[in-house]
């Protein structure tokens, strides 16, 4: 999950002033499956999704493995991050503001109902409507009328909750218009040249009419239009995906199904792989970083991907806010020896971060103003901490770094804390939550008592995806509560720029603002580190670190 070959074709696609997406041949995004379809059930290490399986509510990796296989969007991304049409016949615009989207004929949901333009428009409106409180609501902000679906400040109480009886001005974005069963238009608030690139992300999946009758029941047994159907969900244990006989796209299933097996620690999953009791692991535990490539041979993967790890700083933490808080953030960052940790803990499968994006994304650079705060500099860290102490003493309490304990995060949090302890002279501790969903719930409910781990796996291959959804004011994955008018304005300017090179420069300028404020402290870029058993073939890990499951083959 780190740097690798540059993604092919991204810059030209993402920032073209006018484009038509046309269907590309070759199921599986152009990857050859070699042996043809098989009938075995492929077992994959996973965990319990945090939320019901609703596309606009799913923004974590365990649930995303379900939504990306049960649903099909207007476009999809192949292993290299290249965009292919899926449900869309074409996506066109003359001005990057008004987009005409035409659908292919013959698409159905797994319940036999048709996939129409209304299926997309209704799903997008549901995701954007403020009272529905969907995690991915932010992704609809560029569409005209989005703000009318949100509650105004005077409709909220002191805690930010809706006052009794208050509802938004509208339930439908004015920028969406159904033209026919196979055509709709999306009018944006400003020109955004990479809008089509985003449309393979789960926020933009369609929903059948049955969803709106009972969203809660749907979340337990979703009905999609993707290559698989969800057959069984045994919570905290197993999710069974089986081929969808009504799927009409190019991601042709080459196996008898996928079993997503919930594990509470990665060592158990890896040991099951070695013992032949599991087919695919998507994360190698830290205990095996130095050995897994020898143990698995050509069944191991260790390749760059669009993933970054950071330590996030919640704005509600008073000791890390204000003038003294900013000095402390800088000092903490400079007290972390990223080069040593990535080499000794991760055996070189991580690369120290120099920005907030990823080296596999078009436009990345290590030459950014302000990124010297990511350098290991104990002397400067001590000076900054001393300056903060003059403003407001820290006291005797430890600095906590929170994360889930069902993954290998203690392996890097311990040496990170050691560096902070040795350099700054304060105690530092791992604040461990037993499971990933418990950690996410604490984070979302602002129960974290210090810093917390933030890992970002790209939703779509663009610089903007590493910035807006995480650091934009009110964004769905802005778990810190960070807000900067300057950053928001720069991001908006970059999103609206039609010239690719000019847009990249604006995204760089947006990052300099983040380096000034440090709402998150970048740590390192991840490699995709995984592997598979001798029972499966045609395993490919994609640009975003996820395996392309539909093309995996397995004999009975």
Coordinates of N, CA and C in Angstrom, one line a residue, residues 202-342:
X202 N -18.6 4.6 -3.9 CA -19.9 4.1 -3.4 C -20.9 5.1 -3.1
X203 N -20.5 6.4 -2.8 CA -21.5 7.4 -2.6 C -22.5 7.6 -3.8
X204 N -22.0 7.2 -4.9 CA -22.8 7.5 -6.2 C -23.5 6.2 -6.7
X205 N -23.5 5.1 -5.9 CA -24.2 3.9 -6.4 C -25.7 4.2 -6.5
X206 N -26.5 3.4 -7.3 CA -27.9 3.6 -7.4 C -28.6 2.7 -6.3
X207 N -29.8 3.0 -6.0 CA -30.6 2.2 -5.0 C -31.9 1.8 -5.6
X208 N -32.4 0.6 -5.3 CA -33.8 0.2 -5.8 C -34.9 0.8 -5.0
X209 N -36.1 0.8 -5.5 CA -37.2 1.4 -4.8 C -37.4 0.8 -3.5
X210 N -37.1 -0.5 -3.3 CA -37.4 -1.2 -2.1 C -36.6 -0.6 -0.9
X211 N -35.4 0.0 -1.2 CA -34.6 0.6 -0.2 C -35.4 1.7 0.6
X212 N -36.2 2.5 -0.1 CA -36.8 3.7 0.5 C -38.0 3.2 1.4
X213 N -38.5 2.0 1.1 CA -39.6 1.5 1.9 C -39.1 1.1 3.4
X214 N -37.9 0.6 3.5 CA -37.4 0.2 4.8 C -35.9 0.2 4.8
X215 N -35.2 1.4 4.9 CA -33.8 1.5 4.8 C -33.1 0.6 5.9
X216 N -33.7 0.5 7.1 CA -33.0 -0.3 8.1 C -33.0 -1.8 7.7
X217 N -34.1 -2.3 7.2 CA -34.0 -3.7 6.8 C -33.1 -3.9 5.6
X218 N -33.1 -2.9 4.7 CA -32.2 -3.0 3.5 C -30.8 -3.1 3.9
X219 N -30.4 -2.3 5.0 CA -29.0 -2.3 5.4 C -28.5 -3.7 5.9
X220 N -29.4 -4.5 6.3 CA -29.1 -5.9 6.8 C -29.0 -6.9 5.6
X221 N -29.8 -6.6 4.6 CA -29.9 -7.5 3.4 C -30.0 -6.7 2.1
X222 N -28.9 -6.0 1.7 CA -29.0 -5.1 0.6 C -29.2 -5.8 -0.7
X223 N -29.9 -5.0 -1.6 CA -30.2 -5.4 -2.9 C -29.5 -4.5 -3.9
X224 N -28.5 -5.1 -4.6 CA -27.6 -4.3 -5.5 C -27.7 -4.7 -6.9
X225 N -26.9 -4.1 -7.7 CA -26.8 -4.4 -9.1 C -25.4 -4.8 -9.5
X226 N -24.5 -5.2 -8.6 CA -23.2 -5.5 -8.8 C -22.9 -7.0 -9.1
X227 N -21.7 -7.4 -9.2 CA -21.4 -8.7 -9.6 C -21.7 -9.8 -8.6
X228 N -22.0 -9.4 -7.3 CA -22.4 -10.4 -6.3 C -23.7 -9.9 -5.6
X229 N -24.3 -10.9 -5.0 CA -25.4 -10.6 -4.0 C -24.9 -11.0 -2.6
X230 N -25.5 -10.3 -1.6 CA -25.2 -10.7 -0.2 C -26.2 -11.7 0.1
X231 N -25.7 -12.9 0.4 CA -26.6 -14.1 0.7 C -26.8 -14.2 2.2
X232 N -25.8 -14.1 3.0 CA -25.9 -14.3 4.4 C -24.9 -13.3 5.1
X233 N -25.4 -12.8 6.2 CA -24.5 -11.9 7.1 C -24.7 -12.4 8.5
X234 N -23.7 -13.2 9.0 CA -23.6 -13.6 10.4 C -22.7 -12.6 11.1
X235 N -23.3 -11.7 11.8 CA -22.5 -10.6 12.4 C -21.4 -11.0 13.2
X236 N -20.2 -10.3 13.0 CA -19.0 -10.6 13.7 C -18.4 -12.0 13.4
X237 N -18.9 -12.5 12.3 CA -18.4 -13.9 11.9 C -18.2 -14.0 10.4
X238 N -19.2 -13.8 9.6 CA -19.1 -14.2 8.2 C -20.1 -13.4 7.3
X239 N -19.7 -13.0 6.1 CA -20.5 -12.4 5.1 C -20.3 -13.2 3.8
X240 N -21.4 -13.8 3.3 CA -21.3 -14.6 2.1 C -21.8 -13.9 0.9
X241 N -21.0 -13.7 -0.1 CA -21.3 -13.1 -1.3 C -21.4 -14.2 -2.4
X242 N -22.4 -14.1 -3.2 CA -22.5 -15.1 -4.3 C -22.8 -14.4 -5.6
X243 N -22.4 -15.0 -6.7 CA -22.6 -14.4 -8.0 C -24.0 -13.9 -8.3
X244 N -24.1 -12.7 -8.8 CA -25.4 -12.1 -9.2 C -25.7 -12.5 -10.6
X245 N -26.8 -13.3 -10.8 CA -27.1 -13.8 -12.1 C -27.6 -12.7 -13.0
X246 N -28.1 -11.5 -12.5 CA -28.6 -10.5 -13.3 C -27.6 -9.4 -13.6
X247 N -26.4 -9.5 -13.1 CA -25.4 -8.5 -13.4 C -25.1 -8.4 -14.9
X248 N -25.0 -7.1 -15.3 CA -24.9 -6.9 -16.8 C -23.6 -6.2 -17.2
X249 N -22.7 -6.1 -16.3 CA -21.4 -5.4 -16.6 C -20.3 -6.3 -17.0
X250 N -19.1 -5.6 -17.0 CA -17.9 -6.3 -17.4 C -17.1 -7.0 -16.3
X251 N -17.4 -6.7 -15.1 CA -16.7 -7.4 -14.0 C -17.2 -8.8 -13.8
X252 N -17.0 -9.6 -14.7 CA -17.6 -11.0 -14.7 C -16.9 -11.8 -13.6
X253 N -17.8 -12.4 -12.8 CA -17.3 -13.2 -11.7 C -16.7 -14.5 -12.2
X254 N -15.5 -14.8 -11.7 CA -14.8 -16.0 -12.1 C -14.7 -17.1 -11.0
X255 N -15.5 -17.0 -10.0 CA -15.5 -17.9 -8.9 C -16.9 -18.2 -8.5
X256 N -17.1 -19.1 -7.5 CA -18.4 -19.5 -7.0 C -18.9 -18.6 -5.9
X257 N -18.1 -17.7 -5.5 CA -18.6 -16.7 -4.5 C -17.4 -16.3 -3.6
X258 N -17.7 -15.4 -2.7 CA -16.7 -14.8 -1.8 C -17.3 -15.0 -0.3
X259 N -16.5 -15.5 0.6 CA -16.8 -15.5 2.0 C -15.9 -14.5 2.7
X260 N -16.4 -13.4 3.2 CA -15.6 -12.5 4.0 C -15.7 -12.9 5.4
X261 N -14.5 -13.4 5.9 CA -14.5 -13.9 7.3 C -14.0 -12.9 8.3
X262 N -14.7 -12.7 9.3 CA -14.4 -11.6 10.3 C -13.3 -12.1 11.3
X263 N -12.2 -11.4 11.3 CA -11.1 -11.7 12.3 C -11.0 -10.5 13.2
X264 N -10.5 -10.8 14.5 CA -10.3 -9.8 15.4 C -8.8 -9.5 15.6
X265 N -7.9 -10.3 14.9 CA -6.5 -9.9 14.9 C -5.9 -10.5 13.6
X266 N -4.9 -9.8 13.1 CA -4.4 -10.1 11.8 C -3.4 -11.3 11.8
X267 N -2.9 -11.6 13.0 CA -2.0 -12.7 13.1 C -2.8 -14.0 12.9
X268 N -4.0 -14.1 13.4 CA -4.8 -15.3 13.3 C -5.2 -15.5 11.8
X269 N -5.5 -14.4 11.1 CA -5.8 -14.5 9.7 C -4.6 -15.0 8.9
X270 N -3.5 -14.5 9.2 CA -2.3 -14.8 8.5 C -1.9 -16.3 8.7
X271 N -2.0 -16.7 10.0 CA -1.7 -18.1 10.3 C -2.7 -19.1 9.6
X272 N -4.0 -18.7 9.5 CA -4.9 -19.5 8.8 C -4.6 -19.6 7.3
X273 N -4.0 -18.5 6.7 CA -3.5 -18.5 5.4 C -2.4 -19.5 5.2
X274 N -1.4 -19.5 6.1 CA -0.3 -20.4 6.0 C -0.8 -21.8 6.2
X275 N -1.8 -22.1 7.0 CA -2.3 -23.4 7.2 C -3.3 -23.9 6.1
X276 N -3.6 -23.0 5.2 CA -4.5 -23.4 4.1 C -5.9 -23.3 4.5
X277 N -6.2 -22.5 5.5 CA -7.6 -22.4 6.0 C -8.2 -21.0 5.6
X278 N -7.5 -20.2 4.8 CA -8.0 -19.0 4.3 C -7.3 -18.7 3.0
X279 N -8.0 -18.1 2.1 CA -7.5 -17.9 0.7 C -6.7 -16.6 0.5
X280 N -7.2 -15.5 1.1 CA -6.6 -14.2 0.9 C -6.5 -13.4 2.2
X281 N -5.4 -12.8 2.4 CA -5.3 -11.8 3.5 C -4.9 -10.5 2.8
X282 N -5.6 -9.4 3.2 CA -5.4 -8.1 2.6 C -4.4 -7.3 3.4
X283 N -4.1 -7.7 4.7 CA -3.1 -7.0 5.5 C -2.2 -8.0 6.2
X284 N -1.0 -8.0 5.9 CA 0.0 -8.9 6.6 C 0.3 -8.3 8.0
X285 N 0.3 -9.1 9.0 CA 0.6 -8.5 10.4 C 2.0 -8.1 10.5
X286 N 2.3 -7.2 11.4 CA 3.6 -6.7 11.6 C 4.6 -7.8 12.0
X287 N 4.1 -8.8 12.6 CA 5.0 -9.9 13.1 C 5.5 -10.7 11.9
X288 N 4.9 -10.5 10.7 CA 5.4 -11.3 9.5 C 6.0 -10.4 8.4
X289 N 6.1 -9.1 8.7 CA 6.7 -8.2 7.7 C 8.0 -8.7 7.1
X290 N 8.9 -9.2 8.0 CA 10.2 -9.6 7.6 C 10.3 -11.0 7.0
X291 N 9.1 -11.7 7.0 CA 9.2 -13.1 6.6 C 8.2 -13.5 5.5
X292 N 7.1 -12.7 5.3 CA 6.0 -13.2 4.5 C 6.3 -13.4 3.1
X293 N 7.2 -12.6 2.5 CA 7.6 -12.7 1.1 C 8.4 -14.0 0.9
X294 N 9.2 -14.4 1.9 CA 9.9 -15.7 1.8 C 8.9 -16.9 2.0
X295 N 8.0 -16.7 2.9 CA 7.0 -17.8 3.2 C 6.0 -18.0 2.1
X296 N 5.6 -16.9 1.4 CA 4.6 -17.0 0.4 C 5.1 -17.1 -1.0
X297 N 6.4 -16.6 -1.2 CA 7.0 -16.6 -2.5 C 6.2 -15.7 -3.5
X298 N 5.8 -16.3 -4.6 CA 5.1 -15.5 -5.6 C 3.6 -15.3 -5.3
X299 N 3.2 -15.8 -4.1 CA 1.9 -15.6 -3.7 C 1.8 -14.4 -2.7
X300 N 2.9 -13.7 -2.6 CA 2.9 -12.5 -1.7 C 2.8 -11.2 -2.6
X301 N 2.2 -10.2 -2.0 CA 2.2 -8.9 -2.7 C 2.7 -7.8 -1.7
X302 N 3.6 -7.0 -2.2 CA 4.2 -5.9 -1.5 C 4.4 -4.8 -2.5
X303 N 3.3 -4.0 -2.7 CA 3.4 -3.0 -3.8 C 2.7 -1.7 -3.3
X304 N 3.2 -0.5 -3.8 CA 2.6 0.8 -3.4 C 1.1 0.8 -3.8
X305 N 0.4 1.6 -2.9 CA -1.0 1.8 -3.1 C -1.4 3.2 -2.6
X306 N -2.6 3.6 -2.9 CA -3.1 4.9 -2.6 C -3.7 4.9 -1.1
X307 N -2.7 4.8 -0.2 CA -3.1 4.7 1.2 C -2.1 5.5 2.0
X308 N -2.6 6.3 3.0 CA -1.7 7.0 3.9 C -2.2 6.9 5.3
X309 N -1.2 6.8 6.2 CA -1.5 6.8 7.7 C -1.2 8.1 8.3
X310 N -2.0 8.6 9.2 CA -1.8 9.9 9.9 C -2.2 9.7 11.3
X311 N -1.8 10.7 12.1 CA -2.3 10.8 13.5 C -3.2 12.1 13.5
X312 N -4.4 11.9 13.8 CA -5.3 13.1 13.7 C -5.5 13.8 15.1
X313 N -5.7 15.1 15.0 CA -5.8 15.9 16.2 C -7.3 16.4 16.4
X314 N -8.0 15.9 17.3 CA -9.4 16.4 17.4 C -9.4 17.8 17.9
X315 N -10.2 18.6 17.3 CA -10.3 20.0 17.7 C -10.8 20.3 19.1
X316 N -11.6 19.3 19.6 CA -12.2 19.4 20.9 C -11.1 19.2 22.0
X317 N -9.9 18.8 21.7 CA -8.9 18.6 22.7 C -8.2 19.9 22.9
X318 N -8.5 20.5 24.1 CA -8.1 21.9 24.3 C -6.6 22.0 24.5
X319 N -5.9 21.0 25.0 CA -4.5 21.0 25.2 C -3.7 21.0 23.8
X320 N -4.4 20.6 22.8 CA -3.8 20.6 21.5 C -4.4 21.6 20.5
X321 N -5.1 22.6 21.1 CA -5.7 23.7 20.3 C -5.0 25.0 20.6
X322 N -5.4 26.0 19.8 CA -4.8 27.3 20.1 C -3.3 27.4 19.8
X323 N -2.7 28.5 20.2 CA -1.3 28.8 19.9 C -0.4 27.7 20.5
X324 N -0.6 27.4 21.8 CA 0.2 26.4 22.4 C 0.0 25.0 21.7
X325 N -1.3 24.7 21.4 CA -1.6 23.4 20.8 C -1.0 23.2 19.5
X326 N -0.9 24.3 18.7 CA -0.2 24.2 17.4 C 1.3 23.9 17.6
X327 N 1.9 24.6 18.5 CA 3.3 24.3 18.8 C 3.5 22.8 19.2
X328 N 2.6 22.3 20.0 CA 2.7 20.9 20.5 C 2.5 20.0 19.3
X329 N 1.6 20.3 18.4 CA 1.4 19.4 17.2 C 2.7 19.3 16.4
X330 N 3.3 20.5 16.2 CA 4.6 20.5 15.5 C 5.7 19.7 16.2
X331 N 5.7 19.9 17.5 CA 6.7 19.2 18.3 C 6.5 17.7 18.2
X332 N 5.3 17.3 18.4 CA 5.0 15.8 18.3 C 5.4 15.3 17.0
X333 N 5.1 16.0 15.9 CA 5.5 15.5 14.6 C 7.0 15.3 14.4
X334 N 7.7 16.3 14.9 CA 9.2 16.3 14.8 C 9.8 15.3 15.7
X335 N 9.1 14.8 16.7 CA 9.6 13.8 17.6 C 9.5 12.4 17.1
X336 N 8.8 12.2 16.0 CA 8.6 10.9 15.4 C 9.6 10.6 14.4
X337 N 10.3 9.5 14.6 CA 11.4 9.0 13.6 C 10.7 8.1 12.6
X338 N 10.1 8.7 11.6 CA 9.4 7.9 10.6 C 10.3 6.9 9.8
X339 N 11.5 7.4 9.5 CA 12.4 6.5 8.7 C 12.8 5.2 9.5
X340 N 13.0 5.4 10.8 CA 13.4 4.3 11.6 C 12.2 3.3 11.8
X341 N 11.0 3.9 12.1 CA 9.8 3.0 12.3 C 9.5 2.3 11.0
X342 N 9.5 2.9 9.9 CA 9.1 2.2 8.6 C 10.1 1.1 8.3

